[in-house]
Amino acid sequence: MTFSNAGSILATLTQVDRMGLLADRVKNMPIGEFICILDFITAEFQQFLRAIDLINNEALEILLEQLLDAFTLKIGQIIQADRTTIFLINRSKNQLWYKTVQEETGETQEIRFPMNAGIIGHVANTGETVNVAEINTNSMFDPEVDQPLNYAVENILCMPIFSSHNTEEIVAVVRLLNKSEGAFNDEDEQQFRSFADSIGIILESCQSFYIAARNQRGVAALLEATNTLGRSLDLEDTLLSVMEQARRLMHADRSTIFLYNKETNELWTKVAKADGKTMMELRIPANRGIVGFVASTGQVLNITDAYTDPRFDPSIDQQTGYRTRNILCMPVYNSSGELIGVTQLINKHKGSFINSDEEFLRAFNAQAGIALQNAQLFENVMLEKQYQKDILQSLSDVVISTDMQGRIVTINDAALELLGCPRRKPENREIREFWEYKLKGRLIWEVVPIENLKFWLESSLHHGSRHFVPEQNLTVGLVKKQEKEWQNDDEIPVLVVPNSLNSTAYFIWGELDNHHSFDLEQIQPIERGINLTVNPLTNPEGGVRGGLVVLEDISREKRMKTTMYRYMTPGVAEQVMALGEDGLMKGERKEVTILFSDIRGYTTITENLDASDVVALLNQYFETMVEAVFHHEGTLDKFIGDALMAVFGAPLPLRQNHAWMAVKSALDMRKRLKEFNHSRPNEPQIRIGIGMSSGEVVSGNIGSQKRMDYTVIGDGVNLSSRLEQLTKTYGCDIILSEMTYQLCGDKIWVRELDKVRVKGKNQAVNIYELIDARSEPLMAETEHFLEAYNRGREAYLQRDFKQAIQHFETAQDIRKSDQVVQIYIMRSLQYLENYPPEDWNGIQTMTTK
């Protein structure tokens, strides 16, 4: 058995049917012949090593360009053509392409044509040589393809270059334009064919080497990228890593990874600002632009010329001065096959993105999808953890979780405060962190000494039982001292817990092995009344993994605060609590505005309703009215049947004018009532009357320690109640006293109604109808009405009752049903019959409440 030829020994041995051939051959071979074969094999391996060096050489692509430039120049010289171009064939995209240098910028540009266009397309598809002496006579000639820009073609010779492995496969097309003398002839064609095969072998070898080199570098980059992506679970770090690795892998100028937000149907990413350090977030709809098209369709886009694609938006290039040449855009999926994002690469360093680029990006995206999914899951876990922590800290009740031994794992702010830790303030942050550090890991019954707590908790931990134990007592204490683990020499408050064997002795942090204890005279005792709840914490399989202890503070302080929440906002309640236990028990004189509100025709509205329906209606109505009071910093004084009384300016002074806040609350009540009635169109519509007055009152808690109500007492209260009743007489919904009007008259539109002496009062007051805030312009009709009304009232006060009637009738033409105008017309007619005495001053005395 012999080898086919000595120059291809290794190639022959790699064939399946030749395995073991070399061993059989050399077994009985003379030494000289064996050395000769070794020389052949050594030479072939040296060629392989040189080929590997060539593959690893990053300048291989430049070598291909240099060979093309050299061949193009020499072919043109030999054939005596004015211009020569070698078009390479990209069958995956069905294109012909070549590179040229732009004269204006000096940059290399890639020119691509479809394989079915013009003469060069015909040659590329058929392998036929085309020699045209008079270009205008050839029907295949396409100026867009066959004629360079700003160049006139007279004659053309276009010839194929075939593969050395497949004589029917075309690897390139050579186009020669405008022979220097005459036209191209058969001799030119024969001369070209004499070296065309060699050029084909060289081009084919270069491309094979380029593909092999590209694959090897790509696999190495992909491996590096995969290793890098697995190093971080931080979403932002992963995004940056994915973008950089994708750019390097694909030899692109820029890369961006857009993540898909399913809830908002958006694509978002983080990119660096102009400083190159600060990251900013970008969001676009998931169906807009090139990345939106890929996200919504799942298609891969490989765009060789961005400006020819209608989906590309060139405005960003125009703003930045950056020019986008080509784009490769591909979807990224998670392990479940769901869209997780889109990868976009811009401007490949040399040429355009090809099929192998797409394959490598697809492999890269598979790894990137896993990394991004892991990062998103980790971020979701961290967000959920923070969410649970925020919920825990926001609870007003004490919540402490433990492990299976009863040691504290988490403890919320309410628990720290219950045990005496200073309230949450910036200056106390380090002290609170130190308390949390000292309490975590301790047995809960040692630092929260509640009777039988250990028994209840161990029952939950071992048997999964749940317990609620009401009205328990908790006694701990505080002592100020310098702790050895504290970072400075300052004394801080620390927790001391009574010794279970000696209630007069207290140990720090429940450290029973601490030999130093404190007696009652040295500590600040803290006593709490609490409700105790103990529950097990379970895992998804149903097993117990820890305990949860919840303490509800039912001490007098909390009961008092809860009571105050019923008639003032939590913010005001907190400030009042800061005044001390007896802050509200002391009476104070204050300047305030009182608001009374009452439902008109309440009996008629409710007479056909069941008792439960009446209660439900009132609860719904008062819910929105109380919100209007609280929203403008008012204090709810009391409900009186279907009436409501609110105070503005007590128990604490307001930051703004109390009269103006009361007026805004009344306008808000008017608006809310309209919305309330609109929400129940088929039910009886509610109308209300509101009376307001300002002045000095006495405020405080009236009653006893067991039963007390915060309220205000004074003339302003009585006058407000009377004005609320006058809304029926004058047919208005909101009436102000002159004292309230004087405090905020520059902010409101009003109509002066009358000067009245209410029942039980000797002094008369001017009263006004509240129209609206001055921030809302008056309608033209309202202006004309008020103008006629004011002239009528001016004539009325001057005893010119005939003139008054004329003006009031003009106002009545504008508003037919205005009750105030009707009152003044009736009064004026009466005074014309019985003229008032000389001391008449227009005051109207009210005989009823």
Coordinates of C-alpha atoms in Angstrom, one line a residue, residues 238-462:
T238 CA -24.1 43.3 33.9
L239 CA -25.6 45.7 31.4
L240 CA -22.2 47.5 31.1
S241 CA -20.4 44.2 30.8
V242 CA -22.7 42.8 28.2
M243 CA -22.4 46.0 26.1
E244 CA -18.7 46.1 26.2
Q245 CA -18.2 42.4 25.5
A246 CA -20.7 42.5 22.6
R247 CA -18.8 45.5 21.1
R248 CA -15.4 43.8 21.4
L249 CA -16.7 40.4 20.1
M250 CA -18.3 41.9 17.0
H251 CA -15.6 44.5 16.3
A252 CA -18.2 47.2 16.5
D253 CA -17.9 50.9 17.2
R254 CA -20.9 51.0 19.6
S255 CA -23.2 48.5 21.3
T256 CA -26.3 48.9 23.3
I257 CA -28.4 46.4 25.2
F258 CA -32.1 47.4 25.6
L259 CA -34.0 45.5 28.3
Y260 CA -37.7 44.9 27.8
N261 CA -40.3 46.0 30.4
K262 CA -43.4 43.9 29.9
E263 CA -45.6 46.0 32.3
T264 CA -44.9 49.3 30.4
N265 CA -44.2 47.8 27.0
E266 CA -40.9 49.8 26.9
L267 CA -37.3 49.1 26.0
W268 CA -34.8 50.7 28.4
T269 CA -31.1 50.9 28.8
K270 CA -28.4 52.9 30.6
V271 CA -25.8 54.8 28.7
A272 CA -23.0 57.1 29.8
K273 CA -23.4 60.8 29.6
A274 CA -20.9 63.1 27.9
D275 CA -18.6 62.9 31.0
G276 CA -18.2 59.2 30.3
K277 CA -18.9 58.3 33.9
T278 CA -22.5 59.3 34.9
M279 CA -25.1 56.8 33.7
M280 CA -28.5 58.0 32.4
E281 CA -31.6 55.9 31.6
L282 CA -33.2 55.9 28.2
R283 CA -36.7 54.5 27.5
I284 CA -38.5 54.0 24.2
P285 CA -41.8 52.3 23.2
A286 CA -41.2 48.6 22.4
N287 CA -42.6 49.1 18.8
R288 CA -40.7 52.1 17.7
G289 CA -37.6 52.3 15.6
I290 CA -35.2 49.5 14.6
V291 CA -34.9 48.0 18.2
G292 CA -38.7 48.3 18.5
F293 CA -39.2 46.4 15.3
V294 CA -36.9 43.6 16.4
A295 CA -38.6 43.5 19.9
S296 CA -42.1 43.3 18.4
T297 CA -41.4 40.8 15.6
G298 CA -38.4 38.8 16.9
Q299 CA -36.7 39.2 13.6
V300 CA -32.9 39.8 13.2
L301 CA -32.0 43.0 11.3
N302 CA -28.7 43.2 9.6
I303 CA -28.7 46.6 7.9
T304 CA -25.7 47.4 5.6
D305 CA -26.7 51.0 5.0
A306 CA -28.7 52.6 7.8
Y307 CA -29.8 55.7 5.7
T308 CA -31.6 53.5 3.2
D309 CA -33.7 51.8 5.9
P310 CA -37.0 53.6 6.5
R311 CA -37.1 52.5 10.2
F312 CA -33.8 54.3 10.9
D313 CA -34.1 57.8 12.5
P314 CA -31.2 60.0 11.3
S315 CA -32.1 62.9 13.6
I316 CA -29.9 61.6 16.4
D317 CA -26.9 61.5 14.0
Q318 CA -27.7 65.0 13.0
Q319 CA -27.6 66.2 16.6
T320 CA -24.5 64.4 17.6
G321 CA -22.4 64.5 14.4
Y322 CA -22.0 60.8 14.6
R323 CA -22.8 58.8 11.4
T324 CA -24.4 55.4 11.6
R325 CA -23.2 53.2 8.7
N326 CA -24.5 49.7 9.5
I327 CA -26.5 48.0 12.2
L328 CA -26.9 44.5 13.5
C329 CA -29.9 44.1 15.8
M330 CA -31.1 40.9 17.5
P331 CA -33.6 39.8 20.2
V332 CA -32.4 38.4 23.5
Y333 CA -34.5 35.7 25.1
N334 CA -34.5 34.2 28.6
S335 CA -34.4 30.5 29.4
S336 CA -38.2 30.3 29.0
G337 CA -38.1 31.7 25.5
E338 CA -39.6 35.1 26.5
L339 CA -38.2 38.3 25.2
I340 CA -35.9 39.9 27.7
G341 CA -34.2 42.5 25.5
V342 CA -32.6 43.6 22.3
T343 CA -28.9 43.7 21.3
Q344 CA -27.9 46.5 18.9
L345 CA -24.4 46.8 17.4
I346 CA -23.5 49.9 15.3
N347 CA -20.7 50.4 12.7
K348 CA -18.5 47.4 12.3
H349 CA -14.9 48.5 12.2
K350 CA -14.3 47.1 8.7
G351 CA -17.1 46.4 6.3
S352 CA -20.5 45.3 7.2
F353 CA -21.9 42.6 9.6
I354 CA -22.0 39.2 7.9
N355 CA -23.6 35.8 8.5
S356 CA -20.9 34.7 10.9
D357 CA -21.4 37.9 12.9
E358 CA -25.1 37.0 13.3
E359 CA -24.2 33.5 14.4
F360 CA -21.7 34.7 17.0
L361 CA -24.2 37.4 18.3
R362 CA -26.9 34.7 18.5
A363 CA -24.5 32.6 20.6
F364 CA -23.5 35.6 22.7
N365 CA -27.1 36.6 23.2
A366 CA -27.9 33.1 24.6
Q367 CA -25.3 33.7 27.3
A368 CA -26.2 37.3 27.8
G369 CA -29.9 36.4 28.2
I370 CA -29.0 34.0 31.1
A371 CA -26.8 36.6 32.7
L372 CA -29.4 39.4 32.4
Q373 CA -32.2 37.1 33.6
N374 CA -30.1 36.2 36.7
A375 CA -29.3 39.9 37.3
Q376 CA -33.0 40.8 37.0
L377 CA -34.0 38.0 39.3
F378 CA -31.4 39.1 41.8
E379 CA -32.6 42.7 41.5
N380 CA -36.2 41.6 42.0
V381 CA -35.2 39.7 45.1
M382 CA -33.4 42.7 46.5
L383 CA -36.3 45.0 45.7
E384 CA -38.7 42.6 47.4
K385 CA -36.4 42.4 50.3
Q386 CA -36.3 46.2 50.6
Y387 CA -40.1 46.3 50.1
Q388 CA -40.6 43.9 53.0
K389 CA -38.1 45.8 55.1
D390 CA -40.0 49.1 54.4
I391 CA -43.3 47.5 55.3
L392 CA -41.8 46.2 58.5
Q393 CA -40.4 49.5 59.5
S394 CA -43.6 51.4 58.6
L395 CA -45.7 49.3 61.0
S396 CA -46.8 51.1 64.2
D397 CA -46.9 47.8 66.1
V398 CA -43.8 46.0 67.3
V399 CA -42.7 43.2 65.0
I400 CA -39.7 40.9 65.9
S401 CA -38.8 37.8 64.0
T402 CA -36.6 35.0 65.5
D403 CA -34.8 31.9 64.4
M404 CA -35.7 28.4 65.6
Q405 CA -33.8 29.0 68.9
G406 CA -35.7 32.2 69.7
R407 CA -32.8 34.5 68.8
I408 CA -33.8 37.9 67.3
V409 CA -33.3 38.1 63.5
T410 CA -35.1 41.3 62.5
I411 CA -36.5 44.0 64.7
N412 CA -38.5 47.1 63.5
D413 CA -38.3 50.7 64.6
A414 CA -41.5 50.4 66.6
A415 CA -39.8 47.7 68.7
L416 CA -36.8 49.8 69.3
E417 CA -38.9 52.7 70.5
L418 CA -41.0 50.4 72.7
L419 CA -37.9 49.3 74.5
G420 CA -36.8 53.0 74.9
C421 CA -34.5 53.6 72.0
P422 CA -34.5 57.3 71.0
R423 CA -37.0 58.3 68.3
R424 CA -36.0 58.2 64.6
K425 CA -34.1 61.5 64.0
P426 CA -30.9 62.2 62.1
E427 CA -28.9 62.8 65.2
N428 CA -30.1 59.4 66.6
R429 CA -29.3 57.3 63.6
E430 CA -26.0 55.8 64.9
I431 CA -27.6 55.1 68.3
R432 CA -30.5 53.2 66.7
E433 CA -28.0 51.2 64.5
F434 CA -26.1 50.3 67.7
W435 CA -29.3 49.2 69.5
E436 CA -30.2 47.0 66.5
Y437 CA -26.7 45.5 66.5
K438 CA -26.8 44.8 70.2
L439 CA -30.3 43.2 70.1
K440 CA -30.0 41.0 67.1
G441 CA -28.9 37.5 68.0
R442 CA -30.1 37.7 71.6
L443 CA -32.9 35.5 73.0
I444 CA -36.1 37.5 72.6
W445 CA -37.4 36.7 76.1
E446 CA -34.2 38.0 77.7
V447 CA -34.6 41.5 76.2
V448 CA -38.5 41.6 76.0
P449 CA -39.4 40.3 79.4
I450 CA -43.0 39.4 79.0
E451 CA -44.4 36.6 81.3
N452 CA -44.4 33.2 79.6
L453 CA -43.1 34.7 76.2
K454 CA -40.6 31.8 76.0
F455 CA -43.4 29.3 76.4
W456 CA -45.6 30.8 73.8
L457 CA -42.8 31.2 71.3
E458 CA -41.4 27.7 71.7
S459 CA -44.9 26.3 71.3
S460 CA -45.1 28.1 67.9
L461 CA -41.6 27.0 66.8
H462 CA -42.1 23.4 67.7

